[in-house]
Amino acid sequence: MEEYILKVNNLCKKYGNTIVLQEVSLSVPTGSIYGLIGENGAGKTTLFRILAGLSRQTSGQVVLANANTEAEMIKERRNIGFMIEAPALYSNLSVLENLYISQLQYCGKKDTDCANQTLELVGLYGQKQKRAKHLSLGMKQRLSLASALLHNPKLLILDEPANGLDPMGIIAFRKLLLKLNADNNISIIISSHILDELEHIATDYSFLHNGKLLKEISSSDIFKSADSLELMKNRKK
Ligand code: ATP
C-alpha cells in the first residue's frame, strides 16, 4: 500500500488576475482522516474541486496514490468519492431513486443490492422510500454521502459536510466517518473553518489561509506545537 493516497505539489490557481491558491503542497497519508482548516474564502472548495477533477489548476501537480501518467491519474480518480458544495438531490424522488440516478450517472447501471447496502452503511435504509424533500438536513447529508460511496471509493473528499447540522447531527456524522475510515479503509479529506469540529476525528491537519498552506501537522503533534496553540488561540478570539 502507498504511504500517501494523495500528494499535492506547488499547486496554484488563478481566476483572471486573482490568485486563489498559492504554491499549496500537502501529503495525505493512506488511511488518515485529513482535516483542512481555513476561514471563509481561504480556498478550500477551490482546492477540493481540483483534487476531485472538477476544475483544473493553473500550475502545480496532484498525484493520486502512485499514478505517474495522465492515464493512471484518470484510473485513480475513479477511486475518489466527493461531497463538494450543496448536495444535489432530486427533491420529489425517494432516497432510493436518488441513489439509482447517481448509479446511472457514475456507475452506468442500476444496482439495487449495492444501493441498499450503501443505505444500510450510512444509516438511511429505513428511510429509503421517503422523498428527498422530506428528509432532515442530517439525512440529506447522509444521502449525499451514500451517493459518494456507491462506487467503493478509497478516498472521500468532504467539503464542510457538517455545515448546518445541529450538535447531535454533527456527532452522528462524525461517528459515521470514523466507521467508514476504520471498517471500510476509506481515507478521508475533510474541510472546516473551525478546528474544534475536526479535533475529535482528524489524524492530520493543515491550515489554509488566503490561498496559502500555513502548516501541515499530525494530530499527535498539534497540541505540542507553539504555532498550533497560537492558531487555536486566534481561532477562539
Ligand atoms: P468558504 O468556507 O466560504 O466556502 P472556501 O475556503 O471554500 O470558502 P473558495 O470557495 O475556494 O473558499 O474561494 C476562494 C476564493 O476564490 C474566494 O475569494 C472566491 O471569491 C474565489 N473564487 C472561487 N471561485 C471563483 C470563480 N469561479 N471565479 C472567481 N473567483 C472565484
PDB file of C-alpha atoms and ligand atoms in Angstrom:
ATOM      1  CA  MET A   1       0.000   0.000   0.000  1.00  0.00           C
ATOM      2  CA  GLU A   2       1.223   3.502  -0.822  1.00  0.00           C
ATOM      3  CA  GLU A   3       2.294   5.656   2.121  1.00  0.00           C
ATOM      4  CA  TYR A   4       0.326   8.588   0.739  1.00  0.00           C
ATOM      5  CA  ILE A   5      -3.015   8.337  -1.018  1.00  0.00           C
ATOM      6  CA  LEU A   6      -2.683  11.838  -2.367  1.00  0.00           C
ATOM      7  CA  LYS A   7       0.060  14.411  -2.801  1.00  0.00           C
ATOM      8  CA  VAL A   8      -0.184  17.978  -3.975  1.00  0.00           C
ATOM      9  CA  ASN A   9       2.916  19.821  -5.164  1.00  0.00           C
ATOM     10  CA  ASN A  10       3.117  23.598  -5.587  1.00  0.00           C
ATOM     11  CA  LEU A  11      -0.479  23.935  -6.675  1.00  0.00           C
ATOM     12  CA  CYS A  12      -1.563  27.365  -7.929  1.00  0.00           C
ATOM     13  CA  LYS A  13      -4.975  28.528  -9.098  1.00  0.00           C
ATOM     14  CA  LYS A  14      -5.754  31.893 -10.635  1.00  0.00           C
ATOM     15  CA  TYR A  15      -9.109  33.304 -11.717  1.00  0.00           C
ATOM     16  CA  GLY A  16      -8.098  36.031 -14.162  1.00  0.00           C
ATOM     17  CA  ASN A  17      -5.512  38.020 -12.230  1.00  0.00           C
ATOM     18  CA  THR A  18      -6.757  36.873  -8.840  1.00  0.00           C
ATOM     19  CA  ILE A  19      -4.569  34.271  -7.162  1.00  0.00           C
ATOM     20  CA  VAL A  20      -6.778  31.924  -5.148  1.00  0.00           C
ATOM     21  CA  LEU A  21      -4.259  29.155  -4.346  1.00  0.00           C
ATOM     22  CA  GLN A  22      -0.552  29.843  -3.976  1.00  0.00           C
ATOM     23  CA  GLU A  23       2.013  27.043  -4.114  1.00  0.00           C
ATOM     24  CA  VAL A  24      -0.014  24.675  -1.977  1.00  0.00           C
ATOM     25  CA  SER A  25       1.804  21.436  -1.155  1.00  0.00           C
ATOM     26  CA  LEU A  26       0.400  18.715   1.056  1.00  0.00           C
ATOM     27  CA  SER A  27       0.575  14.963   1.611  1.00  0.00           C
ATOM     28  CA  VAL A  28      -2.392  12.893   2.749  1.00  0.00           C
ATOM     29  CA  PRO A  29      -1.300   9.630   4.440  1.00  0.00           C
ATOM     30  CA  THR A  30      -3.168   6.494   3.339  1.00  0.00           C
ATOM     31  CA  GLY A  31      -5.766   5.608   5.975  1.00  0.00           C
ATOM     32  CA  SER A  32      -5.823   9.077   7.503  1.00  0.00           C
ATOM     33  CA  ILE A  33      -8.635  11.497   8.236  1.00  0.00           C
ATOM     34  CA  TYR A  34      -7.012  14.665   6.999  1.00  0.00           C
ATOM     35  CA  GLY A  35      -8.544  17.920   8.217  1.00  0.00           C
ATOM     36  CA  LEU A  36      -8.170  21.068   6.138  1.00  0.00           C
ATOM     37  CA  ILE A  37      -8.915  24.139   8.251  1.00  0.00           C
ATOM     38  CA  GLY A  38      -9.464  27.550   6.674  1.00  0.00           C
ATOM     39  CA  GLU A  39     -11.633  30.614   7.090  1.00  0.00           C
ATOM     40  CA  ASN A  40     -14.336  31.601   4.575  1.00  0.00           C
ATOM     41  CA  GLY A  41     -12.695  32.340   1.244  1.00  0.00           C
ATOM     42  CA  ALA A  42      -9.380  30.637   2.178  1.00  0.00           C
ATOM     43  CA  GLY A  43      -9.582  28.439  -0.932  1.00  0.00           C
ATOM     44  CA  LYS A  44     -10.788  25.112   0.489  1.00  0.00           C
ATOM     45  CA  THR A  45     -13.515  24.489  -2.099  1.00  0.00           C
ATOM     46  CA  THR A  46     -11.229  25.578  -4.919  1.00  0.00           C
ATOM     47  CA  LEU A  47      -8.601  23.097  -3.755  1.00  0.00           C
ATOM     48  CA  PHE A  48     -11.134  20.277  -3.347  1.00  0.00           C
ATOM     49  CA  ARG A  49     -12.640  20.908  -6.780  1.00  0.00           C
ATOM     50  CA  ILE A  50      -9.161  20.485  -8.278  1.00  0.00           C
ATOM     51  CA  LEU A  51      -8.490  17.309  -6.255  1.00  0.00           C
ATOM     52  CA  ALA A  52     -11.790  15.831  -7.412  1.00  0.00           C
ATOM     53  CA  GLY A  53     -11.058  16.686 -11.052  1.00  0.00           C
ATOM     54  CA  LEU A  54     -13.914  19.211 -11.302  1.00  0.00           C
ATOM     55  CA  SER A  55     -11.580  22.105 -12.018  1.00  0.00           C
ATOM     56  CA  ARG A  56      -8.036  22.454 -13.361  1.00  0.00           C
ATOM     57  CA  GLN A  57      -5.122  24.020 -11.571  1.00  0.00           C
ATOM     58  CA  THR A  58      -3.215  26.894 -13.192  1.00  0.00           C
ATOM     59  CA  SER A  59       0.055  25.171 -12.288  1.00  0.00           C
ATOM     60  CA  GLY A  60       1.387  22.506  -9.954  1.00  0.00           C
ATOM     61  CA  GLN A  61       0.656  18.844  -9.597  1.00  0.00           C
ATOM     62  CA  VAL A  62      -1.852  16.497  -7.976  1.00  0.00           C
ATOM     63  CA  VAL A  63      -0.655  12.899  -7.590  1.00  0.00           C
ATOM     64  CA  LEU A  64      -3.116  10.197  -6.556  1.00  0.00           C
ATOM     65  CA  ALA A  65      -1.638   7.066  -4.973  1.00  0.00           C
ATOM     66  CA  ASN A  66       1.312   6.341  -7.238  1.00  0.00           C
ATOM     67  CA  ALA A  67      -0.106   7.484 -10.568  1.00  0.00           C
ATOM     68  CA  ASN A  68       2.719   8.782 -12.732  1.00  0.00           C
ATOM     69  CA  THR A  69       0.939   9.318 -16.015  1.00  0.00           C
ATOM     70  CA  GLU A  70      -2.260  11.094 -17.087  1.00  0.00           C
ATOM     71  CA  ALA A  71      -3.842   7.692 -17.910  1.00  0.00           C
ATOM     72  CA  GLU A  72      -3.006   6.368 -14.427  1.00  0.00           C
ATOM     73  CA  MET A  73      -4.433   9.542 -12.886  1.00  0.00           C
ATOM     74  CA  ILE A  74      -7.723   9.058 -14.770  1.00  0.00           C
ATOM     75  CA  LYS A  75      -7.876   5.494 -13.426  1.00  0.00           C
ATOM     76  CA  GLU A  76      -7.055   6.577  -9.863  1.00  0.00           C
ATOM     77  CA  ARG A  77      -9.674   9.342  -9.933  1.00  0.00           C
ATOM     78  CA  ARG A  78     -12.309   6.590 -10.108  1.00  0.00           C
ATOM     79  CA  ASN A  79     -11.297   5.753  -6.542  1.00  0.00           C
ATOM     80  CA  ILE A  80     -12.416   9.139  -5.271  1.00  0.00           C
ATOM     81  CA  GLY A  81     -15.844   9.928  -3.868  1.00  0.00           C
ATOM     82  CA  PHE A  82     -16.707  13.507  -3.047  1.00  0.00           C
ATOM     83  CA  MET A  83     -19.263  15.795  -1.462  1.00  0.00           C
ATOM     84  CA  ILE A  84     -18.438  19.305  -2.547  1.00  0.00           C
ATOM     85  CA  GLU A  85     -20.848  22.201  -2.128  1.00  0.00           C
ATOM     86  CA  ALA A  86     -24.596  21.692  -1.556  1.00  0.00           C
ATOM     87  CA  PRO A  87     -25.957  18.178  -2.058  1.00  0.00           C
ATOM     88  CA  ALA A  88     -27.665  17.944  -5.448  1.00  0.00           C
ATOM     89  CA  LEU A  89     -30.779  15.874  -4.743  1.00  0.00           C
ATOM     90  CA  TYR A  90     -33.992  15.338  -6.692  1.00  0.00           C
ATOM     91  CA  SER A  91     -36.462  16.506  -4.069  1.00  0.00           C
ATOM     92  CA  ASN A  92     -39.552  14.735  -5.469  1.00  0.00           C
ATOM     93  CA  LEU A  93     -37.797  11.390  -5.800  1.00  0.00           C
ATOM     94  CA  SER A  94     -37.291   8.901  -2.986  1.00  0.00           C
ATOM     95  CA  VAL A  95     -33.991   8.243  -1.279  1.00  0.00           C
ATOM     96  CA  LEU A  96     -33.586   5.008  -3.243  1.00  0.00           C
ATOM     97  CA  GLU A  97     -34.494   6.649  -6.562  1.00  0.00           C
ATOM     98  CA  ASN A  98     -31.918   9.360  -5.912  1.00  0.00           C
ATOM     99  CA  LEU A  99     -29.296   6.671  -5.470  1.00  0.00           C
ATOM    100  CA  TYR A 100     -30.377   4.959  -8.685  1.00  0.00           C
ATOM    101  CA  ILE A 101     -29.799   8.220 -10.543  1.00  0.00           C
ATOM    102  CA  SER A 102     -26.319   8.528  -9.045  1.00  0.00           C
ATOM    103  CA  GLN A 103     -25.600   4.932 -10.032  1.00  0.00           C
ATOM    104  CA  LEU A 104     -26.664   5.580 -13.614  1.00  0.00           C
ATOM    105  CA  GLN A 105     -24.520   8.724 -13.716  1.00  0.00           C
ATOM    106  CA  TYR A 106     -21.396   7.331 -12.097  1.00  0.00           C
ATOM    107  CA  CYS A 107     -21.519   3.545 -12.492  1.00  0.00           C
ATOM    108  CA  GLY A 108     -23.556   3.289 -15.725  1.00  0.00           C
ATOM    109  CA  LYS A 109     -26.122   0.839 -14.286  1.00  0.00           C
ATOM    110  CA  LYS A 110     -28.705   0.453 -11.565  1.00  0.00           C
ATOM    111  CA  ASP A 111     -27.782  -1.988  -8.789  1.00  0.00           C
ATOM    112  CA  THR A 112     -30.446  -2.439  -6.092  1.00  0.00           C
ATOM    113  CA  ASP A 113     -28.308  -4.604  -3.785  1.00  0.00           C
ATOM    114  CA  CYS A 114     -25.460  -2.100  -3.827  1.00  0.00           C
ATOM    115  CA  ALA A 115     -27.882   0.818  -3.235  1.00  0.00           C
ATOM    116  CA  ASN A 116     -29.474  -0.993  -0.271  1.00  0.00           C
ATOM    117  CA  GLN A 117     -26.090  -1.901   1.224  1.00  0.00           C
ATOM    118  CA  THR A 118     -24.903   1.680   0.921  1.00  0.00           C
ATOM    119  CA  LEU A 119     -28.088   2.968   2.563  1.00  0.00           C
ATOM    120  CA  GLU A 120     -27.515   0.478   5.371  1.00  0.00           C
ATOM    121  CA  LEU A 121     -23.945   1.725   5.730  1.00  0.00           C
ATOM    122  CA  VAL A 122     -24.976   5.378   6.145  1.00  0.00           C
ATOM    123  CA  GLY A 123     -27.972   4.543   8.368  1.00  0.00           C
ATOM    124  CA  LEU A 124     -30.673   5.516   5.868  1.00  0.00           C
ATOM    125  CA  TYR A 125     -32.075   2.109   4.960  1.00  0.00           C
ATOM    126  CA  GLY A 126     -35.255   2.678   6.978  1.00  0.00           C
ATOM    127  CA  GLN A 127     -35.887   5.932   5.066  1.00  0.00           C
ATOM    128  CA  LYS A 128     -35.347   4.595   1.566  1.00  0.00           C
ATOM    129  CA  GLN A 129     -38.908   5.209   0.365  1.00  0.00           C
ATOM    130  CA  LYS A 130     -39.045   8.753   1.766  1.00  0.00           C
ATOM    131  CA  ARG A 131     -38.951  11.610  -0.721  1.00  0.00           C
ATOM    132  CA  ALA A 132     -35.732  13.631  -0.541  1.00  0.00           C
ATOM    133  CA  LYS A 133     -37.690  16.808   0.220  1.00  0.00           C
ATOM    134  CA  HIS A 134     -38.989  15.232   3.421  1.00  0.00           C
ATOM    135  CA  LEU A 135     -35.536  14.408   4.804  1.00  0.00           C
ATOM    136  CA  SER A 136     -33.872  16.357   7.607  1.00  0.00           C
ATOM    137  CA  LEU A 137     -30.625  18.146   6.737  1.00  0.00           C
ATOM    138  CA  GLY A 138     -28.628  15.403   8.506  1.00  0.00           C
ATOM    139  CA  MET A 139     -30.410  12.761   6.420  1.00  0.00           C
ATOM    140  CA  LYS A 140     -29.756  14.753   3.231  1.00  0.00           C
ATOM    141  CA  GLN A 141     -26.056  14.811   4.121  1.00  0.00           C
ATOM    142  CA  ARG A 142     -26.160  11.036   4.604  1.00  0.00           C
ATOM    143  CA  LEU A 143     -27.869  10.583   1.258  1.00  0.00           C
ATOM    144  CA  SER A 144     -25.220  12.728  -0.400  1.00  0.00           C
ATOM    145  CA  LEU A 145     -22.563  10.665   1.322  1.00  0.00           C
ATOM    146  CA  ALA A 146     -24.270   7.475   0.116  1.00  0.00           C
ATOM    147  CA  SER A 147     -24.047   8.769  -3.491  1.00  0.00           C
ATOM    148  CA  ALA A 148     -20.341   9.435  -2.985  1.00  0.00           C
ATOM    149  CA  LEU A 149     -19.827   5.892  -1.635  1.00  0.00           C
ATOM    150  CA  LEU A 150     -21.663   3.915  -4.324  1.00  0.00           C
ATOM    151  CA  HIS A 151     -18.530   3.038  -6.296  1.00  0.00           C
ATOM    152  CA  ASN A 152     -16.497   1.957  -3.206  1.00  0.00           C
ATOM    153  CA  PRO A 153     -14.014   4.828  -3.218  1.00  0.00           C
ATOM    154  CA  LYS A 154     -10.660   4.593  -1.432  1.00  0.00           C
ATOM    155  CA  LEU A 155     -10.641   8.336  -0.786  1.00  0.00           C
ATOM    156  CA  LEU A 156     -13.505  10.597   0.243  1.00  0.00           C
ATOM    157  CA  ILE A 157     -13.290  14.365  -0.188  1.00  0.00           C
ATOM    158  CA  LEU A 158     -15.817  16.173   2.009  1.00  0.00           C
ATOM    159  CA  ASP A 159     -16.196  19.944   1.826  1.00  0.00           C
ATOM    160  CA  GLU A 160     -17.604  21.238   5.125  1.00  0.00           C
ATOM    161  CA  PRO A 161     -20.092  18.359   5.475  1.00  0.00           C
ATOM    162  CA  ALA A 162     -21.100  19.468   8.981  1.00  0.00           C
ATOM    163  CA  ASN A 163     -22.441  22.825   7.744  1.00  0.00           C
ATOM    164  CA  GLY A 164     -25.937  23.400   9.056  1.00  0.00           C
ATOM    165  CA  LEU A 165     -26.087  20.243  11.187  1.00  0.00           C
ATOM    166  CA  ASP A 166     -27.149  20.507  14.829  1.00  0.00           C
ATOM    167  CA  PRO A 167     -24.735  19.243  17.553  1.00  0.00           C
ATOM    168  CA  MET A 168     -26.326  15.771  17.635  1.00  0.00           C
ATOM    169  CA  GLY A 169     -26.236  15.608  13.847  1.00  0.00           C
ATOM    170  CA  ILE A 170     -22.551  16.551  13.883  1.00  0.00           C
ATOM    171  CA  ILE A 171     -21.750  13.815  16.415  1.00  0.00           C
ATOM    172  CA  ALA A 172     -23.683  11.202  14.410  1.00  0.00           C
ATOM    173  CA  PHE A 173     -21.995  12.242  11.163  1.00  0.00           C
ATOM    174  CA  ARG A 174     -18.574  12.129  12.855  1.00  0.00           C
ATOM    175  CA  LYS A 175     -19.250   8.569  14.079  1.00  0.00           C
ATOM    176  CA  LEU A 176     -20.211   7.545  10.578  1.00  0.00           C
ATOM    177  CA  LEU A 177     -16.962   8.949   9.152  1.00  0.00           C
ATOM    178  CA  LEU A 178     -14.918   7.171  11.835  1.00  0.00           C
ATOM    179  CA  LYS A 179     -16.688   3.924  10.941  1.00  0.00           C
ATOM    180  CA  LEU A 180     -16.060   4.353   7.206  1.00  0.00           C
ATOM    181  CA  ASN A 181     -12.410   5.069   7.941  1.00  0.00           C
ATOM    182  CA  ALA A 182     -11.874   2.171  10.352  1.00  0.00           C
ATOM    183  CA  ASP A 183     -14.129  -0.554   8.915  1.00  0.00           C
ATOM    184  CA  ASN A 184     -14.054   0.253   5.203  1.00  0.00           C
ATOM    185  CA  ASN A 185     -10.446   1.527   4.996  1.00  0.00           C
ATOM    186  CA  ILE A 186     -11.509   4.781   3.382  1.00  0.00           C
ATOM    187  CA  SER A 187      -9.076   7.692   3.674  1.00  0.00           C
ATOM    188  CA  ILE A 188     -10.905  10.982   4.173  1.00  0.00           C
ATOM    189  CA  ILE A 189     -10.054  14.612   3.459  1.00  0.00           C
ATOM    190  CA  ILE A 190     -12.479  16.917   5.211  1.00  0.00           C
ATOM    191  CA  SER A 191     -12.618  20.697   5.466  1.00  0.00           C
ATOM    192  CA  SER A 192     -13.988  23.028   8.074  1.00  0.00           C
ATOM    193  CA  HIS A 193     -13.486  26.621   9.118  1.00  0.00           C
ATOM    194  CA  ILE A 194     -13.123  25.588  12.761  1.00  0.00           C
ATOM    195  CA  LEU A 195     -10.578  23.266  14.290  1.00  0.00           C
ATOM    196  CA  ASP A 196     -12.990  22.186  17.084  1.00  0.00           C
ATOM    197  CA  GLU A 197     -15.215  20.496  14.569  1.00  0.00           C
ATOM    198  CA  LEU A 198     -12.446  18.178  13.375  1.00  0.00           C
ATOM    199  CA  GLU A 199     -10.419  17.676  16.504  1.00  0.00           C
ATOM    200  CA  HIS A 200     -12.342  14.554  17.524  1.00  0.00           C
ATOM    201  CA  ILE A 201     -11.712  12.737  14.276  1.00  0.00           C
ATOM    202  CA  ALA A 202      -8.772  14.073  12.288  1.00  0.00           C
ATOM    203  CA  THR A 203      -5.435  12.282  12.378  1.00  0.00           C
ATOM    204  CA  ASP A 204      -3.672  15.032  10.413  1.00  0.00           C
ATOM    205  CA  TYR A 205      -4.328  18.705   9.824  1.00  0.00           C
ATOM    206  CA  SER A 206      -3.364  21.516   7.549  1.00  0.00           C
ATOM    207  CA  PHE A 207      -4.234  25.188   7.781  1.00  0.00           C
ATOM    208  CA  LEU A 208      -5.080  27.195   4.685  1.00  0.00           C
ATOM    209  CA  HIS A 209      -5.122  30.996   4.860  1.00  0.00           C
ATOM    210  CA  ASN A 210      -5.608  33.330   1.889  1.00  0.00           C
ATOM    211  CA  GLY A 211      -4.772  30.526  -0.513  1.00  0.00           C
ATOM    212  CA  LYS A 212      -1.515  29.576   1.237  1.00  0.00           C
ATOM    213  CA  LEU A 213      -0.912  26.472   3.282  1.00  0.00           C
ATOM    214  CA  LEU A 214       0.413  27.667   6.647  1.00  0.00           C
ATOM    215  CA  LYS A 215       1.125  24.380   8.298  1.00  0.00           C
ATOM    216  CA  GLU A 216       0.712  20.634   7.962  1.00  0.00           C
ATOM    217  CA  ILE A 217       0.784  18.690  11.226  1.00  0.00           C
ATOM    218  CA  SER A 218      -0.230  15.330  12.689  1.00  0.00           C
ATOM    219  CA  SER A 219      -2.876  15.101  15.387  1.00  0.00           C
ATOM    220  CA  SER A 220      -0.336  13.830  17.938  1.00  0.00           C
ATOM    221  CA  ASP A 221       1.903  16.881  17.377  1.00  0.00           C
ATOM    222  CA  ILE A 222      -0.761  19.544  17.189  1.00  0.00           C
ATOM    223  CA  PHE A 223      -1.043  20.250  20.888  1.00  0.00           C
ATOM    224  CA  LYS A 224       2.726  20.186  21.386  1.00  0.00           C
ATOM    225  CA  SER A 225       3.369  22.886  18.832  1.00  0.00           C
ATOM    226  CA  ALA A 226       3.509  26.526  19.949  1.00  0.00           C
ATOM    227  CA  ASP A 227       2.422  27.657  16.461  1.00  0.00           C
ATOM    228  CA  SER A 228      -0.630  25.452  16.606  1.00  0.00           C
ATOM    229  CA  LEU A 229      -1.582  26.721  20.057  1.00  0.00           C
ATOM    230  CA  GLU A 230      -1.302  30.222  18.622  1.00  0.00           C
ATOM    231  CA  LEU A 231      -3.578  29.230  15.730  1.00  0.00           C
ATOM    232  CA  MET A 232      -6.059  27.802  18.228  1.00  0.00           C
ATOM    233  CA  LYS A 233      -5.951  30.913  20.404  1.00  0.00           C
ATOM    234  CA  ASN A 234      -6.595  33.127  17.395  1.00  0.00           C
ATOM    235  CA  ARG A 235      -9.461  30.899  16.398  1.00  0.00           C
ATOM    236  CA  LYS A 236     -11.121  31.434  19.785  1.00  0.00           C
ATOM    237  CA  LYS A 237     -10.892  35.272  19.598  1.00  0.00           C
TER     238      LYS A 237
HETATM  239  P1  ATP B   1     -15.965  29.025   2.225  1.00  0.00           P
HETATM  240  O1  ATP B   1     -15.542  28.464   3.563  1.00  0.00           O
HETATM  241  O2  ATP B   1     -16.646  30.353   2.360  1.00  0.00           O
HETATM  242  O3  ATP B   1     -16.743  28.040   1.388  1.00  0.00           O
HETATM  243  P2  ATP B   1     -13.511  28.471   0.757  1.00  0.00           P
HETATM  244  O4  ATP B   1     -12.326  28.355   1.655  1.00  0.00           O
HETATM  245  O5  ATP B   1     -14.127  27.216   0.284  1.00  0.00           O
HETATM  246  O6  ATP B   1     -14.600  29.402   1.436  1.00  0.00           O
HETATM  247  P3  ATP B   1     -13.323  29.161  -2.028  1.00  0.00           P
HETATM  248  O7  ATP B   1     -14.750  28.951  -2.302  1.00  0.00           O
HETATM  249  O8  ATP B   1     -12.353  28.164  -2.545  1.00  0.00           O
HETATM  250  O9  ATP B   1     -13.070  29.377  -0.468  1.00  0.00           O
HETATM  251  O10 ATP B   1     -12.947  30.593  -2.606  1.00  0.00           O
HETATM  252  C1  ATP B   1     -11.612  31.106  -2.513  1.00  0.00           C
HETATM  253  C2  ATP B   1     -11.560  32.425  -3.263  1.00  0.00           C
HETATM  254  O11 ATP B   1     -11.701  32.156  -4.648  1.00  0.00           O
HETATM  255  C3  ATP B   1     -12.660  33.409  -2.893  1.00  0.00           C
HETATM  256  O12 ATP B   1     -12.109  34.699  -2.821  1.00  0.00           O
HETATM  257  C4  ATP B   1     -13.628  33.285  -4.038  1.00  0.00           C
HETATM  258  O13 ATP B   1     -14.304  34.506  -4.250  1.00  0.00           O
HETATM  259  C5  ATP B   1     -12.722  32.964  -5.209  1.00  0.00           C
HETATM  260  N1  ATP B   1     -13.393  32.182  -6.256  1.00  0.00           N
HETATM  261  C6  ATP B   1     -13.895  30.939  -6.117  1.00  0.00           C
HETATM  262  N2  ATP B   1     -14.423  30.504  -7.289  1.00  0.00           N
HETATM  263  C7  ATP B   1     -14.245  31.512  -8.186  1.00  0.00           C
HETATM  264  C8  ATP B   1     -14.547  31.685  -9.573  1.00  0.00           C
HETATM  265  N3  ATP B   1     -15.148  30.712 -10.278  1.00  0.00           N
HETATM  266  N4  ATP B   1     -14.207  32.855 -10.155  1.00  0.00           N
HETATM  267  C9  ATP B   1     -13.576  33.815  -9.455  1.00  0.00           C
HETATM  268  N5  ATP B   1     -13.237  33.716  -8.148  1.00  0.00           N
HETATM  269  C10 ATP B   1     -13.564  32.589  -7.518  1.00  0.00           C
END
